[in-house]
Structure formats: structure tokens, C-alpha cells
PDB file of N, CA and C in Angstrom:
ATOM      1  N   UNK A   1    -237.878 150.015  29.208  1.00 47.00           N
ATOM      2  CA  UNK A   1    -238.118 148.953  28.262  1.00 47.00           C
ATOM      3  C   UNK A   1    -239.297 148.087  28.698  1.00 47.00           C
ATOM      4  N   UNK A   2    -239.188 147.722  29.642  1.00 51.00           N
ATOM      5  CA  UNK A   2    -240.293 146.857  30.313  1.00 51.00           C
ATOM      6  C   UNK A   2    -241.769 147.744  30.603  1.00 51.00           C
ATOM      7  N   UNK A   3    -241.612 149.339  30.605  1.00 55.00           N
ATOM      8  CA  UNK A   3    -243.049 149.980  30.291  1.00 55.00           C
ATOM      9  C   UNK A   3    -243.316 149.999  29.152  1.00 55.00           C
ATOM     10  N   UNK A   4    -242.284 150.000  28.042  1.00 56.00           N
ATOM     11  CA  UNK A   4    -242.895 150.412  26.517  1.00 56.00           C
ATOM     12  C   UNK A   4    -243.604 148.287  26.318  1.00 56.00           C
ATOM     13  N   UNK A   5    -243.499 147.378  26.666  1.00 61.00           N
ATOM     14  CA  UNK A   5    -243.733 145.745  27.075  1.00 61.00           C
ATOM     15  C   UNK A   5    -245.359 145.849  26.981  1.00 61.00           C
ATOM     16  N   UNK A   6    -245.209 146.615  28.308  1.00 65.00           N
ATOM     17  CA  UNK A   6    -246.784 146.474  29.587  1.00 65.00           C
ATOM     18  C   UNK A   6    -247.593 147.251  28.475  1.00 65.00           C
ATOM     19  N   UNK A   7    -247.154 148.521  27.984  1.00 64.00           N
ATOM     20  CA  UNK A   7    -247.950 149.565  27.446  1.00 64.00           C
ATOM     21  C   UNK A   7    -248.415 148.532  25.787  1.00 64.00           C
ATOM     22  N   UNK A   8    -247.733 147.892  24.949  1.00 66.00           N
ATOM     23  CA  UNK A   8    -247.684 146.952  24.045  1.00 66.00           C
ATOM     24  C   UNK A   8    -248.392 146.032  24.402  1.00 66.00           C
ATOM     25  N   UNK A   9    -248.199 145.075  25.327  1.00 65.00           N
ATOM     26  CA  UNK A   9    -248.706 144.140  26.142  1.00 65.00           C
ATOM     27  C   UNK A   9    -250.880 144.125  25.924  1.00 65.00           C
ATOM     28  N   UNK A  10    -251.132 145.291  27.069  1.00 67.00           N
ATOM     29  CA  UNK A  10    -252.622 146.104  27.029  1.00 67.00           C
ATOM     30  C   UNK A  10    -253.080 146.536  25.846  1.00 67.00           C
ATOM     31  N   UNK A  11    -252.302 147.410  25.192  1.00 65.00           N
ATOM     32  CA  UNK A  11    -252.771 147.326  23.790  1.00 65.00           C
ATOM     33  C   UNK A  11    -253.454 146.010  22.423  1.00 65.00           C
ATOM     34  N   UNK A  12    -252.679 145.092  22.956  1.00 64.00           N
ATOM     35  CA  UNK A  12    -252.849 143.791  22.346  1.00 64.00           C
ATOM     36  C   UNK A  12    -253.853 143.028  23.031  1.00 64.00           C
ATOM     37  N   UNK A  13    -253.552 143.398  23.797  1.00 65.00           N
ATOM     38  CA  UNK A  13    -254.951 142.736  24.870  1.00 65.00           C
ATOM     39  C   UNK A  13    -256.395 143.129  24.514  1.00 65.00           C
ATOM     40  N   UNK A  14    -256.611 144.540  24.030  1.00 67.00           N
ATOM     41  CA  UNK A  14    -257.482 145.521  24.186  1.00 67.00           C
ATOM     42  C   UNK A  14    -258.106 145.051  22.979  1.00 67.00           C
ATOM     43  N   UNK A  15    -256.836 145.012  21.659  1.00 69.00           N
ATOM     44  CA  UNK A  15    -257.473 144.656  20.631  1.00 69.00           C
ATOM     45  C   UNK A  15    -257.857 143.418  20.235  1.00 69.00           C
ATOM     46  N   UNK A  16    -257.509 142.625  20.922  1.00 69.00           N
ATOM     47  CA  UNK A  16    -257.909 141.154  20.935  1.00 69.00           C
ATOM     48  C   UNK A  16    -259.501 140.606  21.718  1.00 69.00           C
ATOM     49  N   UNK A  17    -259.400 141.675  22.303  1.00 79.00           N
ATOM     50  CA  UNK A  17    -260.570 141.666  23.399  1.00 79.00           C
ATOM     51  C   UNK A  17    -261.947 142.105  22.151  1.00 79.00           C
ATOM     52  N   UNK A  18    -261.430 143.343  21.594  1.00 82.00           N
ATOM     53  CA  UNK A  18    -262.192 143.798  20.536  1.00 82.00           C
ATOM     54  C   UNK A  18    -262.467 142.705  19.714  1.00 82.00           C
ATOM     55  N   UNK A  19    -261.692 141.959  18.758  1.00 81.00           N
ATOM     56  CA  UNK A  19    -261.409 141.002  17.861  1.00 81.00           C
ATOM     57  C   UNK A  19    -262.219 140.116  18.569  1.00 81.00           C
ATOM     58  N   UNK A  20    -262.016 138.796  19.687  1.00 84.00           N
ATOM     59  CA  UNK A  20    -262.996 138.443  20.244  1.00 84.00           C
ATOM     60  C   UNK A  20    -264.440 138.849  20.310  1.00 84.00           C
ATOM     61  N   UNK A  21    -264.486 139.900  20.469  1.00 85.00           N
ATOM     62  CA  UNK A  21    -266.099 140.207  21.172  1.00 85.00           C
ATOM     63  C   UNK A  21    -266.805 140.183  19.313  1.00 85.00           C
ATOM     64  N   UNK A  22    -266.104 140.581  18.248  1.00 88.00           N
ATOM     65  CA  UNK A  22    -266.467 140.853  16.888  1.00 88.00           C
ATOM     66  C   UNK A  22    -266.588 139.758  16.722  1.00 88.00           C
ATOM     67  N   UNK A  23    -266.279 138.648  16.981  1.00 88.00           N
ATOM     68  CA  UNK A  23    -266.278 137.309  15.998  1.00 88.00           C
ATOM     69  C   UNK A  23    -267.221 136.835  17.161  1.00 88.00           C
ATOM     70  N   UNK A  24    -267.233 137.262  18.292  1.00 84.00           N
ATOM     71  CA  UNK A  24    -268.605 136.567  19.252  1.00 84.00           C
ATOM     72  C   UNK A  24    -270.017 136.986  18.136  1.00 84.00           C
ATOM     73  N   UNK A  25    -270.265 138.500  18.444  1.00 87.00           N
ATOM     74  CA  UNK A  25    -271.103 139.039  17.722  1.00 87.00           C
ATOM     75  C   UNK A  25    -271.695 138.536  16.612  1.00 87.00           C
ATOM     76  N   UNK A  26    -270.606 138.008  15.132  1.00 89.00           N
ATOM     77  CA  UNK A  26    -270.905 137.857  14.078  1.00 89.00           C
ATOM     78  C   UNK A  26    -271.012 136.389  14.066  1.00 89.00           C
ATOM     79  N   UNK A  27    -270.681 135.442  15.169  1.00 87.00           N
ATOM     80  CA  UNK A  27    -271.775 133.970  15.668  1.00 87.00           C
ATOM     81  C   UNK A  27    -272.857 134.547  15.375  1.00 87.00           C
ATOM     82  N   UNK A  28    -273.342 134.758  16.495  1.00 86.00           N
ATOM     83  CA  UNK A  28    -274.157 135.090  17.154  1.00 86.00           C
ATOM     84  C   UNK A  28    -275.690 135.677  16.089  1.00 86.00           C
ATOM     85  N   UNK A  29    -274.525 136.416  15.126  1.00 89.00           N
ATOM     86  CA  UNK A  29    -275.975 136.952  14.297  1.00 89.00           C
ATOM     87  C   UNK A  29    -276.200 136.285  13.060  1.00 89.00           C
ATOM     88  N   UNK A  30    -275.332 135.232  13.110  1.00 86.00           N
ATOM     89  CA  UNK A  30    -275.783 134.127  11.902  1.00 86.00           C
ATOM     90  C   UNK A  30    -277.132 133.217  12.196  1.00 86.00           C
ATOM     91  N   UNK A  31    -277.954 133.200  11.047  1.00 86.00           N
ATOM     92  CA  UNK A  31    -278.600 132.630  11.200  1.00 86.00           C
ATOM     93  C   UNK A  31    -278.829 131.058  11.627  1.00 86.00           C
ATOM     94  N   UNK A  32    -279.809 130.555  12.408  1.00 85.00           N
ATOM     95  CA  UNK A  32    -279.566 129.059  12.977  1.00 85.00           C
ATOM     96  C   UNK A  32    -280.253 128.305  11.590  1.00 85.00           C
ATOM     97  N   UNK A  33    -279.192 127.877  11.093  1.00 88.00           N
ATOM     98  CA  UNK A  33    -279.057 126.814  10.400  1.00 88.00           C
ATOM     99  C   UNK A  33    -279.724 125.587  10.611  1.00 88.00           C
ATOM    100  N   UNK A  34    -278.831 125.122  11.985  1.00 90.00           N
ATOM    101  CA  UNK A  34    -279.364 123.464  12.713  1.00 90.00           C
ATOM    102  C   UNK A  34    -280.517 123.798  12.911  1.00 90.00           C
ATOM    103  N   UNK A  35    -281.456 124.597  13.134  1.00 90.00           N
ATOM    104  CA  UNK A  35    -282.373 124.813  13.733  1.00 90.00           C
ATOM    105  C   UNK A  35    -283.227 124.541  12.309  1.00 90.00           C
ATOM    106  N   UNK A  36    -282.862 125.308  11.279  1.00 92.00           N
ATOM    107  CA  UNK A  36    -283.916 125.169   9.970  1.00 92.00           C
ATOM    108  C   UNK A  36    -283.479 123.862   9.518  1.00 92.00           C
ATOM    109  N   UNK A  37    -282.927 123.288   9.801  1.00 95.00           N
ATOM    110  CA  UNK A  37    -282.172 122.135   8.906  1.00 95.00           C
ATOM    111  C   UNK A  37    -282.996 120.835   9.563  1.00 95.00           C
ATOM    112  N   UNK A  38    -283.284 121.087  10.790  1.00 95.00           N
ATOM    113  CA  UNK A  38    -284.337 119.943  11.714  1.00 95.00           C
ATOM    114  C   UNK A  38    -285.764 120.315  11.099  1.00 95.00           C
ATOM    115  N   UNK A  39    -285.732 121.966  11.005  1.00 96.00           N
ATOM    116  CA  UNK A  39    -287.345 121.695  10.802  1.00 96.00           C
ATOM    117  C   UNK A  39    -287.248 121.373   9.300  1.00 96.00           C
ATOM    118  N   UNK A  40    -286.998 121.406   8.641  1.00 97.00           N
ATOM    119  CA  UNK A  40    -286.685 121.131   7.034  1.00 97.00           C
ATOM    120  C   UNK A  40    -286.871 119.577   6.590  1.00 97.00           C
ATOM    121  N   UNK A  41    -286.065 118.564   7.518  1.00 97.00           N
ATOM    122  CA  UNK A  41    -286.054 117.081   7.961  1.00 97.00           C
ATOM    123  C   UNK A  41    -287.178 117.156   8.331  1.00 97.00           C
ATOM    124  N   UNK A  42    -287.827 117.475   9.189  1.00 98.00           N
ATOM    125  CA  UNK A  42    -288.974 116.979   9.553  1.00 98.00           C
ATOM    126  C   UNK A  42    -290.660 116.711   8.507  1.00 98.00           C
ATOM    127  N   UNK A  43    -289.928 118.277   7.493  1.00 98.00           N
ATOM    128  CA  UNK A  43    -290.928 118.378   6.947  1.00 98.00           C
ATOM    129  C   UNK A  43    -291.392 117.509   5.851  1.00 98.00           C
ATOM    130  N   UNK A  44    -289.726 117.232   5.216  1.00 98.00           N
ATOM    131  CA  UNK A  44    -289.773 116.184   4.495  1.00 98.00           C
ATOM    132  C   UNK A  44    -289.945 114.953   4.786  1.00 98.00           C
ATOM    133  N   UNK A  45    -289.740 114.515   5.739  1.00 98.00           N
ATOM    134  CA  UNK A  45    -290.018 113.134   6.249  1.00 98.00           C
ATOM    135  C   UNK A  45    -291.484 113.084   6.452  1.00 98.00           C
ATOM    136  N   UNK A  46    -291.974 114.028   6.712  1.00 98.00           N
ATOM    137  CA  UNK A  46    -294.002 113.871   6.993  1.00 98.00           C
ATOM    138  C   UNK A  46    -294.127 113.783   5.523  1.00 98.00           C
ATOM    139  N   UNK A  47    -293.737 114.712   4.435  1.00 98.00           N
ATOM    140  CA  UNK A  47    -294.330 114.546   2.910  1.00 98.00           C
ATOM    141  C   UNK A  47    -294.099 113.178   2.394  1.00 98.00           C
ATOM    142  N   UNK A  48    -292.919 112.428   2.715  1.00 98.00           N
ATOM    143  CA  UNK A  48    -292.147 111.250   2.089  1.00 98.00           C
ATOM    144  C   UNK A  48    -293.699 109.862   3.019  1.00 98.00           C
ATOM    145  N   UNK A  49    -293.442 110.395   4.169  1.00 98.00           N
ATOM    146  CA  UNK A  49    -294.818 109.404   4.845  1.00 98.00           C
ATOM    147  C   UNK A  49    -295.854 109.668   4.339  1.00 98.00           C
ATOM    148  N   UNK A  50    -296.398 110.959   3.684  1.00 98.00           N
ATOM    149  CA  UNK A  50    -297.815 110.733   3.368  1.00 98.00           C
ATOM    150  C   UNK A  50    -297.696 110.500   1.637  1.00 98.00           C
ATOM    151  N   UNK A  51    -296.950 110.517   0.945  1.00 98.00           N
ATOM    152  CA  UNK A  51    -296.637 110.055  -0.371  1.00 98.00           C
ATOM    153  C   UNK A  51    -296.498 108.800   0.090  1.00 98.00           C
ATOM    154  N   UNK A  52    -295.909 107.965   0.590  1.00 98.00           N
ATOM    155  CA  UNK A  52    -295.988 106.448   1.115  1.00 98.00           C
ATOM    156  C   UNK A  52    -297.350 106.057   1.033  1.00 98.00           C
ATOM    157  N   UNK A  53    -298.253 106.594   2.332  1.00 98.00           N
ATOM    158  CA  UNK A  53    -299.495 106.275   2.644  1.00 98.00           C
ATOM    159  C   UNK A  53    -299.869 106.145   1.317  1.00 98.00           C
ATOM    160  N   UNK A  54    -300.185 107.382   0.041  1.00 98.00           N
ATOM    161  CA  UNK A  54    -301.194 107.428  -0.671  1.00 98.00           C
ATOM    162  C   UNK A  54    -300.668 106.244  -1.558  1.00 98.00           C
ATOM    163  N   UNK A  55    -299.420 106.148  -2.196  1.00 97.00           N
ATOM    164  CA  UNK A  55    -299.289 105.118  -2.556  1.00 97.00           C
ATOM    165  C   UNK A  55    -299.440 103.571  -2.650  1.00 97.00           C
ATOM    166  N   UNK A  56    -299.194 103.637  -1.018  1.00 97.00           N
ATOM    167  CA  UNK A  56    -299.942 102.020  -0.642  1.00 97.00           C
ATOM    168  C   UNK A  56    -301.489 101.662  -0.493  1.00 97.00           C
ATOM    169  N   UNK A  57    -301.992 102.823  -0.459  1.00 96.00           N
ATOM    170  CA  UNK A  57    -303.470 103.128  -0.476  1.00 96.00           C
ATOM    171  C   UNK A  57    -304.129 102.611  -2.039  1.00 96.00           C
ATOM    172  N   UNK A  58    -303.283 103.019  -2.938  1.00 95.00           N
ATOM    173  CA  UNK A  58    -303.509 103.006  -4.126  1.00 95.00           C
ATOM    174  C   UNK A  58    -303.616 101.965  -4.699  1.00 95.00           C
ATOM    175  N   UNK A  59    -302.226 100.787  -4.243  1.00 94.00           N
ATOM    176  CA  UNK A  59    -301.864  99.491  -4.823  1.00 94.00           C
ATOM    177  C   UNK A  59    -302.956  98.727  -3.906  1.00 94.00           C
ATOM    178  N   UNK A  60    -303.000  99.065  -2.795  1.00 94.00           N
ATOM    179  CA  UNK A  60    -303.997  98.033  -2.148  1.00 94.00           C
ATOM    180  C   UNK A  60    -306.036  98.493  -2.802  1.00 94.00           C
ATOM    181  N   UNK A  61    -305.581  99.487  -3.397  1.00 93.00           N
ATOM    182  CA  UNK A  61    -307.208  99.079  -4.390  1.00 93.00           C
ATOM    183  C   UNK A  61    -307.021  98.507  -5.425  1.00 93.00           C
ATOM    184  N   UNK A  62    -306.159  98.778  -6.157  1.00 92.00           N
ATOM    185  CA  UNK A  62    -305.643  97.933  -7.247  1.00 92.00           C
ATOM    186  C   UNK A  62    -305.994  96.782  -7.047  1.00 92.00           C
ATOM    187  N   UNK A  63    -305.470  96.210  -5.800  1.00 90.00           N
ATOM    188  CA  UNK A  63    -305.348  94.032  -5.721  1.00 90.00           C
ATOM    189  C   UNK A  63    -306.866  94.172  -4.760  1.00 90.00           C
ATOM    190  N   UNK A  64    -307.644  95.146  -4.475  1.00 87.00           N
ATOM    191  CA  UNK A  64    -308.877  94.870  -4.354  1.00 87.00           C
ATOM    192  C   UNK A  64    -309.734  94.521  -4.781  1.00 87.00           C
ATOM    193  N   UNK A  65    -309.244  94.654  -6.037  1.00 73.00           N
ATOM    194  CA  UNK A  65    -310.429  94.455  -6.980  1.00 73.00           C
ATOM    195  C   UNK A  65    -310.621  93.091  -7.678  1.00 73.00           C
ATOM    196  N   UNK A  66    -309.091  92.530  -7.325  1.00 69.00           N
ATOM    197  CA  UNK A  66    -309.129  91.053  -7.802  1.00 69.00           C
ATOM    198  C   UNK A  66    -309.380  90.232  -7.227  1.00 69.00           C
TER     199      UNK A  66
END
């Protein structure tokens, strides 16, 4: 009884080991997200600053002229 256990036991082990290493793997080959998601932020935050710039660029010729 206690070999048919051990023999059950390893088996479960084996496939868990499998199961583990599959869900390591399929991390692993997802694409980095955080990684595009910073450069993505970044990019927009430079467009949002230079739409700023041109804007204030704009109003300050506006009241230049007066």
C-alpha cells in the first residue's frame, strides 16, 4: 500500500513539475507589457509637452502684438 503512495506520490510530482515548468514557459513568452506601457508614457508625455510648448508659443504672439 505504501508503494502503490510513493509510486502515486512521484507521479504527481512529475506532473506538477511539468505543469510548473508550462506555466513558467508561457510567462515567460508573453510579451512585456510594462515595458511597452513605459515607453508608450513616455511618448505621450513628450507629444503632450511639445503641444504645450506650441501652444504657449502661440498665445504669447497673440499678446505680442498688443
Amino acid at each position: 500500500m505504501s508503494e502503490d503512495r510513493s509510486d502515486e506520490d512521484s507521479i504527481m510530482d512529475l506532473w506538477y513539475s511539468n505543469w510548473e515548468q508550462q506555466c513558467v514557459e508561457g510567462i515567460q513568452a508573453e510579451p512585456d507589457y510594462e515595458g511597452q506601457l513605459q515607453g508608450e508614457k513616455e511618448l505621450y508625455s513628450q507629444q503632450i509637452w511639445s503641444s504645450f510648448q506650441t501652444t504657449a508659443t502661440a498665445i504669447a504672439q497673440l499678446y505680442k502684438g498688443y
